[in-house]
Coordinates of C-alpha atoms and ligand atoms in Angstrom, one line a residue:
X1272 CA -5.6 -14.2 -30.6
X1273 CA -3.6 -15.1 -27.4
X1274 CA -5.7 -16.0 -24.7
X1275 CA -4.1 -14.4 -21.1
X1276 CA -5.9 -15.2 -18.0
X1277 CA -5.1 -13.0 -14.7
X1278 CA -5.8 -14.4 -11.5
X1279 CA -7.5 -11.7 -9.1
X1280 CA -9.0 -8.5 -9.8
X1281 CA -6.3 -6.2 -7.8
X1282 CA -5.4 -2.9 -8.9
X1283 CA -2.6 -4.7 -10.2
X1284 CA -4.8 -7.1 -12.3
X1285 CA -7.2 -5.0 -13.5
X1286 CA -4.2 -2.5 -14.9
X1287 CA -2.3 -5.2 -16.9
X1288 CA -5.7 -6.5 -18.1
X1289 CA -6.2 -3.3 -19.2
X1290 CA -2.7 -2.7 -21.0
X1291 CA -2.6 -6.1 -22.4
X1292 CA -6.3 -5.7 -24.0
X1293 CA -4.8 -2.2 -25.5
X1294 CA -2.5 -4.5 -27.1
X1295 CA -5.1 -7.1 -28.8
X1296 CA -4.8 -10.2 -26.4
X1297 CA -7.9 -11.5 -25.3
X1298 CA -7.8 -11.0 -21.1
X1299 CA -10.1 -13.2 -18.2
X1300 CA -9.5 -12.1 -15.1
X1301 CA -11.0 -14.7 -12.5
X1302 CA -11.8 -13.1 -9.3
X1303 CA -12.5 -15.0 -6.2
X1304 CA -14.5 -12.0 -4.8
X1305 CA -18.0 -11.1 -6.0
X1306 CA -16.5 -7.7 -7.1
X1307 CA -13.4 -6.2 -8.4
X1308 CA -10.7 -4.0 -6.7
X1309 CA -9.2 -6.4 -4.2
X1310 CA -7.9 -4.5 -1.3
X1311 CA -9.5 -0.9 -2.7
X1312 CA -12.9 -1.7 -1.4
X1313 CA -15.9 -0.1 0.9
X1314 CA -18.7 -0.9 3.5
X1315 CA -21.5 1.0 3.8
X1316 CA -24.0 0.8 6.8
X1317 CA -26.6 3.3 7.8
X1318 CA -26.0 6.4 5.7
X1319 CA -22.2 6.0 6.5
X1320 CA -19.8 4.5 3.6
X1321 CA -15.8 3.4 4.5
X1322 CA -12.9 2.8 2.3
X1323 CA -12.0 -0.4 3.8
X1324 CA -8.3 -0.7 2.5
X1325 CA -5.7 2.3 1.4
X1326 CA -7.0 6.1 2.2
X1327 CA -4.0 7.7 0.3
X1328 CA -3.9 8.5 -3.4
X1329 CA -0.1 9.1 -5.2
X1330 CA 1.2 9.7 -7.9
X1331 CA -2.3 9.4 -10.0
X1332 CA -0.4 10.2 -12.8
X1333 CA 0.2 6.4 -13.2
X1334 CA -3.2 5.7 -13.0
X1335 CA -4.0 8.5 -15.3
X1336 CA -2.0 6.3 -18.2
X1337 CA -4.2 4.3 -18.2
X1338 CA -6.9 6.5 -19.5
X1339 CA -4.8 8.0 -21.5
X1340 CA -3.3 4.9 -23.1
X1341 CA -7.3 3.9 -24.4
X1342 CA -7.7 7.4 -25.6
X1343 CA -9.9 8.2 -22.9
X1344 CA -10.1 11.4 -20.7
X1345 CA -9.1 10.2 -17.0
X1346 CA -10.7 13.4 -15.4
X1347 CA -14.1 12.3 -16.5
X1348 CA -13.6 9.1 -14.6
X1349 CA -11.2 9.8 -11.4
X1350 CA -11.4 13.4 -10.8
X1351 CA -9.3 14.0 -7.8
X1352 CA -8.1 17.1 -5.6
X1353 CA -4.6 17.3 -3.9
X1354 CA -4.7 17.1 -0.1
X1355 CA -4.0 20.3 2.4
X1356 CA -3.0 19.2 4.5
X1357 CA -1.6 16.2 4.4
X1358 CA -2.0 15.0 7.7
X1359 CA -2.5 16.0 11.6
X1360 CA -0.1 14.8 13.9
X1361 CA -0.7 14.8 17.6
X1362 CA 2.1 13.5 20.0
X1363 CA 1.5 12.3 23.5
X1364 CA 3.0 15.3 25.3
X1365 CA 0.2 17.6 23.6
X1366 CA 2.8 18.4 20.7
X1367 CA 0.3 19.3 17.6
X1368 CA 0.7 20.3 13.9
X1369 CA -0.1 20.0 10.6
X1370 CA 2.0 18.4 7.6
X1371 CA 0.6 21.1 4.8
X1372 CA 1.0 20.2 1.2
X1373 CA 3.4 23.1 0.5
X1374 CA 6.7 22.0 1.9
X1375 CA 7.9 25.5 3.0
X1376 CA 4.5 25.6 5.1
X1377 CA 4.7 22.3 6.6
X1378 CA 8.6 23.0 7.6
X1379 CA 7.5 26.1 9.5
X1380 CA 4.7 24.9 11.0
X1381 CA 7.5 22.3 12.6
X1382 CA 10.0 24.5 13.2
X1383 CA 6.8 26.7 15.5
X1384 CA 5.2 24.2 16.9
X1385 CA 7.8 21.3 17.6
X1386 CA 11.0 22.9 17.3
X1387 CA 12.5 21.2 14.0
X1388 CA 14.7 24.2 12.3
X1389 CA 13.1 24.4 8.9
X1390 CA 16.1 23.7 6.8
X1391 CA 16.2 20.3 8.2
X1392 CA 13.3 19.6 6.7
X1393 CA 13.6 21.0 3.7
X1394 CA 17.1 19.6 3.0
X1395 CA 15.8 16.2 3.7
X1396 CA 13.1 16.5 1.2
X1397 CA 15.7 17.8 -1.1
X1398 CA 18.0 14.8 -0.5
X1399 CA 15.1 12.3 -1.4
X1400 CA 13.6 13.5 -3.9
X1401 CA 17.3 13.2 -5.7
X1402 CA 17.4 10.2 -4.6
X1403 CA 14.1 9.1 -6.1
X1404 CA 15.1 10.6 -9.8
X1405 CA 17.8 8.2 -9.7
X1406 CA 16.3 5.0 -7.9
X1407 CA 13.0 5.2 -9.6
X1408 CA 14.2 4.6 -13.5
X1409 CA 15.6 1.1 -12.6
X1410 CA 14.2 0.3 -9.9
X1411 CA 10.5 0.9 -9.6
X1412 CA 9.7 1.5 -13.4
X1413 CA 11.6 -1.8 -15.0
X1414 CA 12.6 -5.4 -13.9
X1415 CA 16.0 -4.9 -12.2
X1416 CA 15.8 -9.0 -12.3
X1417 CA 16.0 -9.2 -16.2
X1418 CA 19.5 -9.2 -17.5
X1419 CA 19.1 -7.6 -20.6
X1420 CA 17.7 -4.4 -19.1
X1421 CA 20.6 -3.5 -17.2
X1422 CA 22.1 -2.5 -20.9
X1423 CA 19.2 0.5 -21.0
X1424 CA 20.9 3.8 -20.0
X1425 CA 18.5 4.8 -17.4
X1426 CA 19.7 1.4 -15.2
X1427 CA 23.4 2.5 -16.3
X1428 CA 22.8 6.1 -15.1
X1429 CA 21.2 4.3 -11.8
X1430 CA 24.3 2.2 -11.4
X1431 CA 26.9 5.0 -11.5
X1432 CA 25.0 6.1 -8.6
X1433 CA 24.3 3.2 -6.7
X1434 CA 26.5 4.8 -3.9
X1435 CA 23.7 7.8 -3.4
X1436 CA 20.8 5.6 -2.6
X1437 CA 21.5 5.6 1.1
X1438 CA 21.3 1.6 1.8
X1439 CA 23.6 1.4 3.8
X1440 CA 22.3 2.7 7.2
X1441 CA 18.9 2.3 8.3
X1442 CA 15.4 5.0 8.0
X1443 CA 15.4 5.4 11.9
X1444 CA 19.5 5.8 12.1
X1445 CA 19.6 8.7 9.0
X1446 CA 16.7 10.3 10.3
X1447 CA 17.9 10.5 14.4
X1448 CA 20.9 12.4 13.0
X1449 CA 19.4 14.3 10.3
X1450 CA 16.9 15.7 12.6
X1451 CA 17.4 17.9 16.0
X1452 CA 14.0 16.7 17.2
X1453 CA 12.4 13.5 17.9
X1454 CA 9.1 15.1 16.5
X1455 CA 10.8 15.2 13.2
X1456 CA 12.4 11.4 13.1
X1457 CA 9.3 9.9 14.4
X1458 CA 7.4 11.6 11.5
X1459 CA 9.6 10.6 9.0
X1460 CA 10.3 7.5 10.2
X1461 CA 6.3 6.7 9.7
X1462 CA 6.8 6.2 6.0
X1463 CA 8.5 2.4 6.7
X1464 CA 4.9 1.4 7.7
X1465 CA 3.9 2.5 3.7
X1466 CA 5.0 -0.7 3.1
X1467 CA 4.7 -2.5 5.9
X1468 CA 7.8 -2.0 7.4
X1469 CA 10.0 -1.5 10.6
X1470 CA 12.0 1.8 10.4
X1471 CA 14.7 0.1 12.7
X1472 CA 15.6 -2.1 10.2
X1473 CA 14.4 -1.0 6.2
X1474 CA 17.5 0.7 4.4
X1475 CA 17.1 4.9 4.7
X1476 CA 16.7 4.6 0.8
X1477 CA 12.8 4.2 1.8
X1478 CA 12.7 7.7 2.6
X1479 CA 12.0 8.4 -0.2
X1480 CA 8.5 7.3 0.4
X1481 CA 8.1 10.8 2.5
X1482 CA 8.9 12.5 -1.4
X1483 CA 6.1 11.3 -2.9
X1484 CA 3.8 12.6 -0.4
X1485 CA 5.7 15.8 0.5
X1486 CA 7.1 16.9 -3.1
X1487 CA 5.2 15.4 -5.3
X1488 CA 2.0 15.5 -3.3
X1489 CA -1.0 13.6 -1.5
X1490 CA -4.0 13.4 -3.7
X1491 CA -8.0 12.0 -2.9
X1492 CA -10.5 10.6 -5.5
X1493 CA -13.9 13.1 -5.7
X1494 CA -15.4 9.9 -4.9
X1495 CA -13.2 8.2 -2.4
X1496 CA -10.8 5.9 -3.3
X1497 CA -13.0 3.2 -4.0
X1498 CA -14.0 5.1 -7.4
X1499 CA -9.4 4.2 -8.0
X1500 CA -10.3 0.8 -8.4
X1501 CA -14.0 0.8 -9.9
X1502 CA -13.1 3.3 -12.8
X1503 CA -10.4 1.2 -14.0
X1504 CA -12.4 -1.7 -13.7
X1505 CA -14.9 0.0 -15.9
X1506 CA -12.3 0.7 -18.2
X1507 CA -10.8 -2.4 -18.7
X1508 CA -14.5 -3.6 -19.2
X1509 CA -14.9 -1.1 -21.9
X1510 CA -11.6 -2.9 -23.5
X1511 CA -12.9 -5.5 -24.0
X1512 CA -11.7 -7.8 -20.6
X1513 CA -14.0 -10.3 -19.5
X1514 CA -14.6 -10.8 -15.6
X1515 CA -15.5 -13.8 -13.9
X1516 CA -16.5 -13.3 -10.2
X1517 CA -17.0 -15.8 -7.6
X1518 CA -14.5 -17.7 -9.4
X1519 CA -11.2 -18.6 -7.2
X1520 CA -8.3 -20.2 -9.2
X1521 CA -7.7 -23.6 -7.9
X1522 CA -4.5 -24.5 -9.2
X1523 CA -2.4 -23.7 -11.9
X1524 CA -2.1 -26.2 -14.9
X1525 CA 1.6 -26.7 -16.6
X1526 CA 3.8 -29.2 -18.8
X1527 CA 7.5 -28.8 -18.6
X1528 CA 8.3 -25.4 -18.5
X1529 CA 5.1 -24.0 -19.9
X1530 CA 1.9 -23.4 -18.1
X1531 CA -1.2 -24.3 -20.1
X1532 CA -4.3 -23.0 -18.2
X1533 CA -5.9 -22.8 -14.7
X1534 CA -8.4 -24.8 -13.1
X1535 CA -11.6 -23.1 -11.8
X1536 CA -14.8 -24.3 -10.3
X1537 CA -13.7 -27.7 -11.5
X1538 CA -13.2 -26.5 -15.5
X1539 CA -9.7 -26.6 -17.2
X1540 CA -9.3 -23.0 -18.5
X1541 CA -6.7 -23.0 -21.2
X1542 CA -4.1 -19.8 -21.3
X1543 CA -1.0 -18.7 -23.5
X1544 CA -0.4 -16.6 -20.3
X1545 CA -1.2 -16.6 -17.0
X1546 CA -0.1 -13.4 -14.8
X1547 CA -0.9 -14.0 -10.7
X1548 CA -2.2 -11.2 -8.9
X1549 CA -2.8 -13.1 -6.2
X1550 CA -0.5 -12.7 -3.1
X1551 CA 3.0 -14.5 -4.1
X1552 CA 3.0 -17.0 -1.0
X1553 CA -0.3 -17.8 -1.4
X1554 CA 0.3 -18.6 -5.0
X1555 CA 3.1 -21.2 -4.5
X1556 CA 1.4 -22.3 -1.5
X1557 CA -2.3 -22.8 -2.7
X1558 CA -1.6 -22.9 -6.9
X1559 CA 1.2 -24.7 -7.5
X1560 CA 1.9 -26.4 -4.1
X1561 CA 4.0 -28.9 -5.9
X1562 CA 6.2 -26.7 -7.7
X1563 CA 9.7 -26.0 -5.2
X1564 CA 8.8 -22.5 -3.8
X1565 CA 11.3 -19.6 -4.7
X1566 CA 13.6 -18.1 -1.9
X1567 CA 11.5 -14.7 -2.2
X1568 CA 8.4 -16.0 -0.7
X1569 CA 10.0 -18.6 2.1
X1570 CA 13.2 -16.5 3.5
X1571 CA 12.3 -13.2 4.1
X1572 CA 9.7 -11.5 7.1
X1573 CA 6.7 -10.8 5.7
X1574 CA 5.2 -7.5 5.8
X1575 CA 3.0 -6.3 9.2
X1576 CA -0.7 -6.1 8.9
X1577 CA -3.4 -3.7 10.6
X1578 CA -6.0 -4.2 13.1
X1579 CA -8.7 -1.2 11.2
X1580 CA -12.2 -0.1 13.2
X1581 CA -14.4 1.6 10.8
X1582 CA -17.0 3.2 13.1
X1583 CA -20.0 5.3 12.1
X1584 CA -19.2 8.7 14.4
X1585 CA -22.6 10.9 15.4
X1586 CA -20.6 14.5 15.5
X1587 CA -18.1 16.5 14.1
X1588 CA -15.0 16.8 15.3
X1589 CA -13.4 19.9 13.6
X1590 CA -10.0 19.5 15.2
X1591 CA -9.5 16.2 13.1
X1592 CA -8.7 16.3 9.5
X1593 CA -9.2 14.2 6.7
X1594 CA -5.7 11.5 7.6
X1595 CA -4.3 11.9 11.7
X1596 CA -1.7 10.5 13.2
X1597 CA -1.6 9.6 17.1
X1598 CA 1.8 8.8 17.9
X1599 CA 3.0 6.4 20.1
X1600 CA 5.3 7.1 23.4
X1601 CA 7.8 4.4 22.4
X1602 CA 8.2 3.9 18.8
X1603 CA 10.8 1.6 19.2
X1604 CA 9.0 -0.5 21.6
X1605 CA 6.2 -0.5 19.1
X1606 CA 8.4 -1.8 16.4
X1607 CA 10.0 -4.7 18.5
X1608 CA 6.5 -5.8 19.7
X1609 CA 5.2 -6.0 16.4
X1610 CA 8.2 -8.0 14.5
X1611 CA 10.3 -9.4 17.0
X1612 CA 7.0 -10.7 19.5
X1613 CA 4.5 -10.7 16.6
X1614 CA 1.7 -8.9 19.4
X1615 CA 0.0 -5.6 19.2
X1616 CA 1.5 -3.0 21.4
X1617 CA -0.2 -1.3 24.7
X1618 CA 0.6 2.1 23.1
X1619 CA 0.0 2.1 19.6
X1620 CA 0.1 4.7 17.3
X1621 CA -3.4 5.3 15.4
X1622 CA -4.3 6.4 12.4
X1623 CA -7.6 7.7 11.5
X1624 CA -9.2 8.4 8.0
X1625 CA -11.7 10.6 8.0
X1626 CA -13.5 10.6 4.5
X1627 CA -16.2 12.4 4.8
X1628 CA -14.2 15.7 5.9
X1629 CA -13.9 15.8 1.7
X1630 CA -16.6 13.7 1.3
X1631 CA -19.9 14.6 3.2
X1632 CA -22.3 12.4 1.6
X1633 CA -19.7 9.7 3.1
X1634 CA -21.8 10.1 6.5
X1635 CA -25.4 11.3 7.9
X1636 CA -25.3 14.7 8.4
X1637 CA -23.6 16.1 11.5
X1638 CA -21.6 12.6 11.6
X1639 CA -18.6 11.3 10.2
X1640 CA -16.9 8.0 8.9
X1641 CA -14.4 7.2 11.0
X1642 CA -11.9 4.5 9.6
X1643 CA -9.2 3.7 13.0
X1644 CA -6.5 1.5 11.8
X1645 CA -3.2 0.0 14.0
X1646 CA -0.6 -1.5 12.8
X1647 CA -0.2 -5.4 14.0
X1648 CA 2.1 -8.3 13.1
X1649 CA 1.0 -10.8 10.5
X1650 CA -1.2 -14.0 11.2
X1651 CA 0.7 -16.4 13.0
X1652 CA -2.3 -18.0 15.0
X1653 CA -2.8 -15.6 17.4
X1654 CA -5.6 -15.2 19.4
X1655 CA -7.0 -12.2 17.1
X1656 CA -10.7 -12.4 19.0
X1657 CA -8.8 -11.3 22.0
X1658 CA -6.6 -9.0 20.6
X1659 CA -8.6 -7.2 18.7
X1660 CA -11.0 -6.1 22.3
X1661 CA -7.6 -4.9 23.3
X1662 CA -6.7 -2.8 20.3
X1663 CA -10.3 -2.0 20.7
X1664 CA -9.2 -0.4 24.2
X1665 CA -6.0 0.8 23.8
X1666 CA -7.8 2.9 20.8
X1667 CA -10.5 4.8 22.9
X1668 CA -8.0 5.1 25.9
X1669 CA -5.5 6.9 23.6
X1670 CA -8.0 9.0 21.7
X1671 CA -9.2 10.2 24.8
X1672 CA -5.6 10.9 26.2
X1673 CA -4.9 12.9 23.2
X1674 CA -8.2 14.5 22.1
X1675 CA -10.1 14.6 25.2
X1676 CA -12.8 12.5 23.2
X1677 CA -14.5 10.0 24.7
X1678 CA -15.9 8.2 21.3
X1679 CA -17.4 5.3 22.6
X1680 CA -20.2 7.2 22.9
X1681 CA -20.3 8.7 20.2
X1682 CA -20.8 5.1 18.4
X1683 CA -23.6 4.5 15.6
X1684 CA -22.5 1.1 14.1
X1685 CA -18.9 -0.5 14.3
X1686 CA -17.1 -3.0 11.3
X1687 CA -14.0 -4.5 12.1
X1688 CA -10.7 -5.9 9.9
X1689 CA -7.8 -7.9 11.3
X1690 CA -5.2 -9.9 9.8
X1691 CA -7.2 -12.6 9.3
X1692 CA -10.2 -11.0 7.8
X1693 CA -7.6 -9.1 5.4
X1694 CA -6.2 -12.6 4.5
X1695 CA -9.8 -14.3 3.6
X1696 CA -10.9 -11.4 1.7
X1697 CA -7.5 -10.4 -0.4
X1698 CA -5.6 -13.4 0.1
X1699 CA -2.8 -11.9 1.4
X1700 CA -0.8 -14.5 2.8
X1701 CA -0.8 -14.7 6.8
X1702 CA -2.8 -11.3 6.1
X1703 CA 0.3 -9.5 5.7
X1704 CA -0.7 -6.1 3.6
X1705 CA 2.4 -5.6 1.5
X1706 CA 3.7 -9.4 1.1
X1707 CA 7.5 -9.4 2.5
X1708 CA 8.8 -6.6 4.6
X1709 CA 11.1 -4.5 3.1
X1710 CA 13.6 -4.6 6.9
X1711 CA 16.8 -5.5 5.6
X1712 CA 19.6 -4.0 3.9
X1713 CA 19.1 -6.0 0.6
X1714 CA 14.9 -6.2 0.8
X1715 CA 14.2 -4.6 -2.5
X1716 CA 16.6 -7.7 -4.3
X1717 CA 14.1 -10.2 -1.7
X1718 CA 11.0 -9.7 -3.6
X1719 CA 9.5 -11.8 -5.9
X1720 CA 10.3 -11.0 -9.6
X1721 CA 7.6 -10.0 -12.2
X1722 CA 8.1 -13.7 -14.1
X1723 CA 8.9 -16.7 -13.2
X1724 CA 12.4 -18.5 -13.9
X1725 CA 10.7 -21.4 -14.3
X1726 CA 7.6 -21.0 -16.4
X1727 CA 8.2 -18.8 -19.3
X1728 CA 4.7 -17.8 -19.6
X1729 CA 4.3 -17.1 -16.0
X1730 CA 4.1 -13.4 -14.6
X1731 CA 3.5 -11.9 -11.8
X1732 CA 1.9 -8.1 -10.4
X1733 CA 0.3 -6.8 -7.5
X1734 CA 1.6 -5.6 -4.9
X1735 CA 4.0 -8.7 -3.3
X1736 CA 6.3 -8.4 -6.3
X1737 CA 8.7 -6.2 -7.3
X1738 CA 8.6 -3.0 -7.4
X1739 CA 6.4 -3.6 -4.1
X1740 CA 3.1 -2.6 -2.3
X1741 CA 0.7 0.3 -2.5
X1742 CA -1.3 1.2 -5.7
X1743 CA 1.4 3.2 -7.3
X1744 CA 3.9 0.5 -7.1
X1745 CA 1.1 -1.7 -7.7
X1746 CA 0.3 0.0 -11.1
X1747 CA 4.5 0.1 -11.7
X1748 CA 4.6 -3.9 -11.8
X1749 CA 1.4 -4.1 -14.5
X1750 CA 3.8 -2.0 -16.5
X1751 CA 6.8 -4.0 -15.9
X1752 CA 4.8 -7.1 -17.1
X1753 CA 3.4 -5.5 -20.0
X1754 CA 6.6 -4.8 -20.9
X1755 CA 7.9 -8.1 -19.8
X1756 CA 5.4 -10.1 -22.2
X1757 CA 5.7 -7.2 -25.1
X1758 CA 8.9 -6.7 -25.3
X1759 CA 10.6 -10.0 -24.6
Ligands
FAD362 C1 -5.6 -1.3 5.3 C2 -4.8 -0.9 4.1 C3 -4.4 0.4 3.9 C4 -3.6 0.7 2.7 N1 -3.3 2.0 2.5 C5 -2.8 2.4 1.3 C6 -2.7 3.7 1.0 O1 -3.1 4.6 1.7 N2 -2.2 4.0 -0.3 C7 -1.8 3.1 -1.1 O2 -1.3 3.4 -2.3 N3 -1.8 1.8 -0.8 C8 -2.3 1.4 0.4 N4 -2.5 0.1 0.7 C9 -2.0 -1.0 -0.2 C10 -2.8 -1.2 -1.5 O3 -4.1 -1.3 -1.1 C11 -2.3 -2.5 -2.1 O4 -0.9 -2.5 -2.2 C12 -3.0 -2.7 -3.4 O5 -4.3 -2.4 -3.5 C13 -2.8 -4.2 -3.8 O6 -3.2 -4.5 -5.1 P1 -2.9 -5.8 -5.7 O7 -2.8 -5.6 -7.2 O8 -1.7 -6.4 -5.1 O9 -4.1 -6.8 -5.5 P2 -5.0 -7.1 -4.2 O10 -5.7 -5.9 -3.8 O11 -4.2 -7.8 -3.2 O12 -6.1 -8.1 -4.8 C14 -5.7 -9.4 -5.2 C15 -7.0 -10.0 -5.7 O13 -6.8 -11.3 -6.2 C16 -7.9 -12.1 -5.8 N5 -7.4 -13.5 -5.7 C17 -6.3 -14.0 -5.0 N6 -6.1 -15.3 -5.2 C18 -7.1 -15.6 -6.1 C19 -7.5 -16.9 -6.7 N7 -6.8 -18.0 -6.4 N8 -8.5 -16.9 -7.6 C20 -9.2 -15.7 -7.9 N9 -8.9 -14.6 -7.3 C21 -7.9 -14.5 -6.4 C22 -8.2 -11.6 -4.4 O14 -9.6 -12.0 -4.1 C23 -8.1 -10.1 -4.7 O15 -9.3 -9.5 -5.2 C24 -3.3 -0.3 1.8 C25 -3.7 -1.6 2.0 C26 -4.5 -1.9 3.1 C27 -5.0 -3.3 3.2

């Protein structure tokens, strides 16, 4: 039986584990962590618990698979409910609605309350979700990097329309003329952070990030999206894939062209495959340090990473809803501050997650779980003890500005991530969430591959590779692999 070892216990680990099992190799995963998940984790203090890393669930059809695929029922395991709404945005001149899961709703609601015309919306989530039908068959279900797939006729049918996939201007300049409104642009031009992103410079094909949440729906785990991550590491344990914890990979073992095992704790480990789902720069960097380091993980700008506050809240606040978006005055300013000065911005926009709206057990009663994330450059030595106090500050000034609540006193217990905890605890290199930044007209051909040109028994998943970051895309590249090493 081949032997495959996968480094790190990602969503994007644990899913190719799980498909490559289905398949009769025998998987390790070593995890450097005590537990599995990676970046889907929690904290819990006090009767309060937090999702520590991603609060949205999408298309959990792809998770769903993987149930399916071990002839298992996924509700049983991840039930989940789709989210209405969506999210609550609040603008600094006292602008307020609602994004409602119905897209006819969520248009009007615009159209009332901001002064978008409704069609503007609607058209635009027309235009993208073509757009996605014919971008998503080449480019986010296979490896556009391996020749021989180009001859399949989805990536034909993709090519003959290469023209409609809208890379040729930028998200912020598509959506400034598409909408009348700033309220509109700003919203839409959000979705660049999904990955990481600046939406002054990614291509206006990303847009079609807003489809997945607006057509095709935001969705929440019963459990909170912890239970994403534990349930498939459950099921991969029922396949039969061994996990080793508290067991980082130190380097990466290989003759010629082949790799032959991993070294961990000090043991020799051998392999017939090894897939990384570590971060890509950290592997070249810390695993094969002497091995000459592909453009995709030295050229490009790496992806931004968050400054998050999870605090332990002693009220309700019914006004907030379970995802809300304070927007900043100067969302251009924002975006220059954070990739062109690599500092945090004196106005940021905030997000807040607020499990327990769905969840109550997720906080004492009459208190809630709040989880207050910024966005922030990666780690570039910065002095993150100071920045983080001023985050800190700029939060509570602008929650109070826009909600009239002054929540510092409102303050049971406080945990804190910044881009350097994120890096120690994921690996993510320079604790950038989504590895490179997708700014740039030709991003999506910057990212790593799901193999390696050089070691033919070398793959890669997770989420900085190809097709890219967040658990979707995530679960997209454990296909691509398993498709890679199946199908060769
Ligand atoms: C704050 C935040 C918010 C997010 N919001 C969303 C969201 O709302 N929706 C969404 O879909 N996505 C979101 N994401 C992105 C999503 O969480 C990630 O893209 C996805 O979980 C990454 O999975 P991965 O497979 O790349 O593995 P990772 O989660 O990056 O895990 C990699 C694992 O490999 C281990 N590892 C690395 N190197 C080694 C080694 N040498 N030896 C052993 N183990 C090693 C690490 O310890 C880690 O456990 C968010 C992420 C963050 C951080």
């Amino acid at each position: 039986m081949k032997q495959v070892v996968v480094i790190g216990s990602g969503i994007g680990g644990i899913a190719v584990a799980i498909r490559l099992a289905i398949r009769g190799y025998n998987v390790t995963i070593y995890e450097k962590n005590p537990n599995a998940g990676g970046k889907i984790a929690e904290i819990r203090e006090k009767g309060f618990r937090w999702d520590t890393g991603p609060s949205l669930f999408t298309l959990p059809e792809l998770a769903y698979e993987l149930f399916e695929l071990c002839g298992e029922n996924p509700e049983t395991y991840l039930p989940y409910k789709r989210i209405d709404p969506i999210c609550n945005y609040f603008y600094p001149d006292g602008i307020r609605f609602k994004a409602w899961a119905e897209a006819e709703k969520f248009a009007a609601e615009m159209e009332t309350n901001a002064g978008e015309p409704a069609k503007n919306t609607l058209s635009f989530l027309k235009k993208y979700k073509e757009l996605y039908e014919i971008a998503a068959p080449a480019f986010l279900f296979n490896s556009f990097q391996k020749l021989s797939n180009f001859a399949k006729p989805e990536f034909r049918k993709t090519l003959f329309k290469l023209h409609k996939l809208d890379s040729l201007t930028t998200m912020f300049k598509r959506n400034s003329n598409w909408f009348k409104t700033p309220y509109a642009a700003q919203l839409f031009n959000r979705y660049a952070t999904y990955n990481g992103s600046n939406p002054y410079q990614i291509p206006a094909t990303l847009n079609m990030i807003a489809h997945l949440e607006h057509n095709l729906g935001g969705y929440f785990p019963e459990k909170g999206m912890f239970q994403v991550s534990q349930s498939l590491f459950e099921l991969a344990k029922r396949q039969g894939v061994t996990f080793h914890f508290n067991s980082p990979v130190e380097q990466v073992i290989y003759e010629n062209k082949k790799v032959t095992g991993v070294e961990v704790n000090g043991n020799y480990i051998l392999a017939d495959i090894v897939i990384s789902n570590s971060d890509a720069a950290t592997f070249y960097n810390k695993l094969m340090p002497n091995v000459k380091k592909p453009p995709a993980v030295t050229r490009h700008e790496l992806s931004s990473s968050g400054i998050i506050f999870y605090w332990g809240v002693n009220q309700n606040f019914p006004e907030l809803e379970l995802h809300n978006i304070l927007f900043s005055g100067n969302y251009k300013e924002e975006f220059e501050t954070l990739f062109q000065k690599k500092n945090i911005y004196h106005d940021p926009t905030v997000y807040m997650f607020i499990s327990s709206k769905l969840i109550p057990e997720d906080a004492p009663a009459g208190s809630e779980n709040w989880f207050v994330m910024i966005n922030a450059p990666a780690n570039y030595n910065q002095n993150w003890e100071s920045l983080v106090q001023e985050a800190r500050k700029n939060i509570i000034r602008k929650i109070k500005s826009h909600l009239g609540i002054d929540i510092e006193k409102h303050l049971v217990c406080e945990h804190q991530a910044t881009p350097v905890t994120i890096e120690q605890q994921t690996a993510s290199w320079k604790g950038a969430l989504y590895g490179n930044s997708s700014n740039g007209m030709l991003s999506a051909f910057n990212r790593h591959a799901n193999f390696s040109r050089t070691f033919k028994n070398l793959y890669f998943v997770g989420g900085s590779v190809h097709p890219g970051g967040g658990i979707p895309l995530c679960l997209c590249s454990a296909k691509i692999v398993d498709d890679l090493i199946s199908n060769p």
